[in-house]
Coordinates of C-alpha atoms and ligand atoms in Angstrom, one line a residue:
X1 CA 10.3 -68.9 -27.5
X2 CA 11.1 -70.4 -30.9
X3 CA 13.6 -73.4 -30.9
X4 CA 17.1 -72.2 -31.6
X5 CA 17.8 -75.4 -33.8
X6 CA 14.7 -74.5 -36.0
X7 CA 15.9 -71.0 -36.6
X8 CA 19.4 -72.2 -37.4
X9 CA 18.0 -74.4 -40.0
X10 CA 15.9 -71.6 -41.4
X11 CA 18.9 -69.4 -41.7
X12 CA 21.2 -72.0 -43.2
X13 CA 18.5 -72.5 -46.0
X14 CA 18.3 -68.8 -46.5
X15 CA 21.7 -67.4 -46.4
X16 CA 24.7 -68.0 -48.5
X17 CA 27.2 -70.3 -46.8
X18 CA 29.7 -67.2 -46.0
X19 CA 26.8 -65.3 -44.4
X20 CA 25.6 -68.2 -42.5
X21 CA 28.9 -68.8 -41.0
X22 CA 29.1 -65.1 -40.0
X23 CA 25.5 -65.4 -38.6
X24 CA 26.7 -68.3 -36.3
X25 CA 29.7 -66.3 -35.2
X26 CA 27.3 -63.4 -34.3
X27 CA 25.0 -65.8 -32.5
X28 CA 27.5 -67.5 -30.2
X29 CA 29.8 -64.3 -29.7
X30 CA 26.5 -62.6 -28.6
X31 CA 25.6 -65.3 -26.0
X32 CA 29.1 -65.2 -24.5
X33 CA 28.9 -61.4 -24.1
X34 CA 25.4 -61.8 -22.6
X35 CA 27.0 -64.2 -20.0
X36 CA 29.8 -61.7 -19.3
X37 CA 27.4 -58.8 -19.0
X38 CA 24.3 -60.3 -17.4
X39 CA 21.9 -60.2 -20.2
X40 CA 19.8 -63.3 -21.4
X41 CA 22.2 -65.6 -23.4
X42 CA 19.3 -67.2 -25.3
X43 CA 17.9 -64.0 -26.4
X44 CA 21.2 -63.0 -27.5
X45 CA 21.7 -66.1 -29.4
X46 CA 18.5 -65.7 -31.1
X47 CA 19.1 -62.1 -31.9
X48 CA 22.4 -63.0 -33.4
X49 CA 21.0 -65.6 -35.6
X50 CA 18.4 -63.5 -37.0
X51 CA 20.3 -60.2 -37.3
X52 CA 20.9 -60.4 -41.1
X53 CA 17.7 -62.2 -42.1
X54 CA 16.9 -59.5 -44.5
X55 CA 20.6 -58.7 -45.7
X56 CA 19.9 -60.6 -49.1
X57 CA 17.2 -58.3 -50.3
X58 CA 18.1 -56.2 -53.3
X59 CA 18.1 -52.4 -52.8
X60 CA 14.7 -52.2 -54.7
X61 CA 13.2 -55.0 -52.4
X62 CA 14.3 -53.2 -49.2
X63 CA 12.8 -50.0 -50.4
X64 CA 9.6 -51.8 -51.2
X65 CA 9.5 -53.7 -47.8
X66 CA 10.4 -50.5 -46.1
X67 CA 7.4 -48.7 -47.7
X68 CA 5.1 -51.9 -47.1
X69 CA 5.9 -51.8 -43.3
X70 CA 5.3 -48.1 -43.1
X71 CA 8.9 -47.3 -41.9
X72 CA 9.7 -43.6 -42.2
X73 CA 12.9 -43.5 -43.9
X74 CA 15.7 -41.0 -43.8
X75 CA 17.2 -39.6 -47.0
X76 CA 20.5 -41.7 -46.2
X77 CA 18.4 -44.9 -45.9
X78 CA 16.6 -44.0 -49.4
X79 CA 20.0 -43.4 -51.1
X80 CA 21.5 -46.6 -49.5
X81 CA 19.0 -48.9 -48.8
X82 CA 21.4 -51.6 -47.3
X83 CA 21.2 -49.3 -44.3
X84 CA 17.8 -50.6 -43.8
X85 CA 18.5 -54.4 -43.6
X86 CA 18.3 -54.1 -39.7
X87 CA 14.9 -52.4 -39.7
X88 CA 13.3 -54.7 -42.3
X89 CA 15.1 -57.7 -40.6
X90 CA 13.4 -57.1 -37.2
X91 CA 10.0 -57.1 -39.0
X92 CA 11.0 -60.5 -40.7
X93 CA 11.9 -61.8 -37.3
X94 CA 8.4 -61.2 -36.1
X95 CA 6.3 -61.8 -39.1
X96 CA 8.4 -64.7 -40.6
X97 CA 10.4 -66.3 -37.6
X98 CA 7.6 -65.6 -34.9
X99 CA 9.9 -63.7 -32.5
X100 CA 7.8 -61.6 -30.1
X101 CA 10.3 -60.5 -27.6
X102 CA 10.8 -56.5 -28.2
X103 CA 14.4 -56.9 -26.9
X104 CA 15.4 -59.3 -29.5
X105 CA 13.6 -57.3 -32.2
X106 CA 15.2 -53.9 -31.3
X107 CA 18.7 -55.7 -31.2
X108 CA 18.0 -56.8 -34.9
X109 CA 16.8 -53.5 -35.8
X110 CA 19.6 -51.3 -34.5
X111 CA 22.6 -53.6 -35.4
X112 CA 23.3 -51.9 -38.7
X113 CA 23.5 -48.4 -37.4
X114 CA 23.9 -48.4 -33.8
X115 CA 22.0 -45.7 -31.7
X116 CA 22.4 -43.6 -28.8
X117 CA 21.7 -45.1 -25.3
X118 CA 21.5 -48.7 -26.5
X119 CA 20.1 -51.5 -24.4
X120 CA 22.4 -54.0 -23.1
X121 CA 21.3 -56.6 -25.9
X122 CA 21.4 -54.1 -28.7
X123 CA 25.0 -53.1 -27.7
X124 CA 25.9 -56.8 -27.5
X125 CA 24.7 -57.7 -31.1
X126 CA 26.1 -54.4 -32.5
X127 CA 29.6 -55.1 -31.3
X128 CA 29.5 -59.0 -31.9
X129 CA 28.6 -58.3 -35.5
X130 CA 31.8 -56.4 -35.9
X131 CA 34.3 -58.7 -33.9
X132 CA 32.8 -62.3 -34.4
X133 CA 35.7 -64.8 -35.2
X134 CA 34.8 -65.0 -38.8
X135 CA 35.5 -61.2 -39.6
X136 CA 38.4 -60.4 -41.7
X137 CA 41.3 -59.3 -39.6
X138 CA 41.5 -55.5 -39.7
X139 CA 43.8 -53.1 -38.1
X140 CA 42.6 -52.7 -34.4
X141 CA 40.3 -55.8 -34.5
X142 CA 42.6 -57.5 -31.9
X143 CA 42.4 -54.7 -29.5
X144 CA 38.4 -54.5 -29.9
X145 CA 38.0 -58.2 -29.3
X146 CA 39.9 -58.0 -26.1
X147 CA 38.2 -54.8 -25.0
X148 CA 34.7 -56.2 -25.7
X149 CA 35.1 -58.5 -22.8
X150 CA 36.5 -55.7 -20.5
X151 CA 34.3 -52.5 -21.4
X152 CA 31.2 -52.7 -23.6
X153 CA 30.7 -48.8 -23.7
X154 CA 34.3 -48.2 -24.9
X155 CA 34.0 -50.9 -27.5
X156 CA 30.9 -49.5 -28.8
X157 CA 32.5 -46.2 -29.1
X158 CA 35.4 -47.9 -31.1
X159 CA 33.2 -49.9 -33.2
X160 CA 31.2 -46.7 -34.1
X161 CA 34.3 -44.6 -34.7
X162 CA 35.8 -47.2 -36.9
X163 CA 32.8 -47.9 -38.9
X164 CA 32.2 -44.3 -39.5
X165 CA 35.8 -43.5 -40.4
X166 CA 35.3 -46.5 -43.0
X167 CA 32.3 -45.2 -44.5
X168 CA 33.7 -41.7 -44.7
X169 CA 36.6 -43.1 -46.6
X170 CA 34.6 -45.0 -49.0
X171 CA 32.4 -42.0 -49.5
X172 CA 29.4 -44.0 -48.5
X173 CA 26.2 -42.9 -46.8
X174 CA 26.2 -42.6 -43.0
X175 CA 23.0 -42.8 -41.2
X176 CA 22.6 -39.8 -38.8
X177 CA 21.5 -42.1 -36.1
X178 CA 25.3 -43.6 -36.2
X179 CA 26.8 -40.1 -35.8
X180 CA 24.5 -39.5 -32.8
X181 CA 25.4 -42.8 -31.3
X182 CA 29.3 -41.9 -31.6
X183 CA 28.6 -38.5 -29.9
X184 CA 26.7 -40.2 -27.2
X185 CA 29.2 -42.9 -26.4
X186 CA 32.0 -40.4 -26.8
X187 CA 30.4 -38.2 -24.2
X188 CA 29.8 -41.2 -22.0
X189 CA 33.4 -42.0 -22.1
X190 CA 34.4 -38.4 -21.0
X191 CA 36.9 -38.7 -18.1
X192 CA 37.4 -42.4 -19.0
X193 CA 38.7 -43.3 -22.4
X194 CA 38.2 -39.5 -23.9
X195 CA 40.1 -37.7 -21.4
Ligands
FE2_201 FE1 23.8 -56.8 -40.9
FE2_202 FE1 25.9 -59.2 -39.8

């Protein structure tokens, strides 16, 4: 497995300072959550470090890379190419940063949209991206931070529902995969947090 220190250096050189600080936040928050829920903390740390490695491509570049990599794109992704930065980032993690573990690559791939029935590592990086310490304090974040260490499925549901509500409010594109994910975790919570 790639040396963490080497990847950290590469991300520090690649990303603007603020994004690099966020990246470190997602990385160590993911490894803490991995310890809490029984995933591999080193894999979580690496997925966190690389999750935004394609974030700074322009919309045009993301579409070009999507094409080059043969990704089938939804109309939402074509209209709002930023939605693609997780999928393109997973390819970059493999091509440029030598990550072979599928588990890590899929956690990077789905961190932007989430999806139904996520793996433990996918879920960890998805919620860590939302609640790492550097995130601007927004309404409900404190509760989500506490909840993350108590119930990962409920947190996933809350993060999806807040993110979708925010995108709706801003009239931004919502990837259908996120809606499917919200439905999935809502159903999963029936009788627990949705009763
Ligand atoms: Fe991201
Ligand atoms: Fe991020």
